[in-house]
Short mmCIF file of C-alpha atoms in Angstrom, two decimals:
data_model
loop_
_atom_site.label_atom_id
_atom_site.label_comp_id
_atom_site.label_asym_id
_atom_site.label_seq_id
_atom_site.Cartn_x
_atom_site.Cartn_y
_atom_site.Cartn_z
CA UNK K 176 83.35 121.06 199.50
CA UNK K 177 85.80 118.02 200.22
CA UNK K 178 88.96 119.38 200.26
CA UNK K 179 87.35 121.57 203.19
CA UNK K 180 84.29 119.60 205.50
CA UNK K 181 84.55 121.50 208.83
CA UNK K 182 83.41 124.96 206.67
CA UNK K 183 80.39 126.20 205.68
CA UNK K 184 79.19 126.02 202.19
CA UNK K 185 79.91 129.88 201.12
CA UNK K 186 83.19 128.99 202.69
CA UNK K 187 84.18 126.52 200.88
CA UNK K 188 82.43 127.25 197.60
CA UNK K 189 84.23 130.34 197.03
CA UNK K 190 81.82 132.58 195.89
CA UNK K 191 78.56 133.51 195.77
CA UNK K 192 77.68 131.84 192.41
CA UNK K 193 79.19 128.04 193.27
CA UNK K 194 77.04 128.51 196.92
CA UNK K 195 73.75 129.18 194.85
CA UNK K 196 74.92 126.21 193.03
CA UNK K 197 75.73 123.72 195.26
CA UNK K 198 71.99 125.06 197.18
CA UNK K 199 70.60 124.27 193.80
CA UNK K 200 72.00 120.65 193.12
CA UNK K 201 71.14 119.92 196.63
CA UNK K 202 67.12 120.83 196.02
CA UNK K 203 66.80 119.63 192.46
CA UNK K 204 63.56 117.91 191.63
CA UNK K 205 66.66 115.83 189.12
CA UNK K 206 68.66 114.08 191.30
CA UNK K 207 68.48 112.04 194.48
CA UNK K 208 70.74 110.70 197.37
CA UNK K 209 69.37 107.59 196.27
CA UNK K 210 71.12 108.00 192.60
CA UNK K 211 74.18 109.26 194.41
CA UNK K 212 74.42 106.34 196.27
CA UNK K 213 73.43 103.84 193.05
CA UNK K 214 76.63 105.33 191.60
CA UNK K 215 79.02 105.06 194.46
CA UNK K 216 77.56 101.25 194.68
CA UNK K 217 77.76 100.21 191.14
CA UNK K 218 81.43 101.81 191.33
CA UNK K 219 82.93 100.08 194.20
CA UNK K 220 81.53 96.51 192.74
CA UNK K 221 83.82 97.38 189.48
CA UNK K 222 86.70 98.23 191.93
CA UNK K 223 86.39 95.17 194.36
CA UNK K 224 85.82 92.84 191.30
CA UNK K 225 89.55 93.74 189.96
CA UNK K 226 90.86 91.90 193.47
CA UNK K 227 91.35 89.01 194.46
CA UNK K 228 91.43 89.73 198.19
CA UNK K 229 89.66 91.86 199.84
CA UNK K 230 89.46 93.12 203.14
CA UNK K 231 85.84 94.18 204.64
CA UNK K 232 86.77 97.04 207.56
CA UNK K 233 84.58 97.98 209.96
CA UNK K 234 83.73 100.73 212.49
CA UNK K 235 80.98 102.23 214.93
CA UNK K 236 80.57 105.45 215.44
CA UNK K 237 78.01 107.07 217.32
CA UNK K 238 76.74 110.25 216.44
CA UNK K 239 75.31 112.17 219.88
CA UNK K 240 72.54 114.41 219.21
CA UNK K 241 71.55 115.17 223.32
CA UNK K 242 72.31 118.94 222.73
CA UNK K 243 70.04 119.62 219.97
CA UNK K 244 67.25 120.46 220.11
CA UNK K 245 65.75 118.35 216.74
CA UNK K 246 66.28 115.25 218.22
CA UNK K 247 62.50 113.08 217.58
CA UNK K 248 62.74 109.78 216.55
CA UNK K 249 66.52 109.48 217.62
CA UNK K 250 67.36 106.20 220.47
CA UNK K 251 68.96 106.12 222.77
CA UNK K 252 73.04 105.89 222.82
CA UNK K 253 74.85 103.98 225.63
CA UNK K 254 72.62 105.41 228.50
CA UNK K 255 69.25 106.77 228.92
CA UNK K 256 70.36 110.49 228.84
CA UNK K 257 72.48 110.28 225.77
CA UNK K 258 69.95 110.77 222.31
CA UNK K 259 71.75 110.47 219.12
CA UNK K 260 72.31 106.98 216.08
CA UNK K 261 75.24 104.02 215.69
CA UNK K 262 76.78 104.17 212.46
CA UNK K 263 77.87 100.80 211.52
CA UNK K 264 80.25 101.19 208.41
CA UNK K 265 81.81 98.89 206.39
CA UNK K 266 84.66 99.23 203.84
CA UNK K 267 86.37 97.62 201.11
CA UNK K 268 90.30 98.10 200.94
CA UNK K 269 92.58 96.21 199.35
CA UNK K 270 95.55 94.05 201.02
CA UNK K 271 97.90 96.79 199.67
CA UNK K 272 95.68 99.59 201.60
CA UNK K 273 93.96 100.62 199.31
CA UNK K 274 90.25 101.94 199.76
CA UNK K 275 87.90 100.38 196.63
CA UNK K 276 84.47 101.45 197.96
CA UNK K 277 81.80 101.44 200.88
CA UNK K 278 80.17 98.14 200.95
CA UNK K 279 77.61 98.64 203.60
CA UNK K 280 76.82 101.69 206.64
#
């Protein structure tokens, strides 16, 4: 799916069994998003430890959901007619430009 992020799950999976397995994984009571985030954070820390200097590259992105019907609980973006979320991301990068992982979001 990572190689085809703009396609649907069935298209990216290639067949019904793989698509079904993806949905089963997402709905599993045995895996939680926090487990995936924790594993990613641990790996990022280990990679960062290998570098004496780490650059913290930051970016803010606006996710505009104004035209979406289900937008309860979202705040205003840049003006009172636009609803969505602001996402501020910090990526750890080596001085050589090697991405080391997500530091904060």
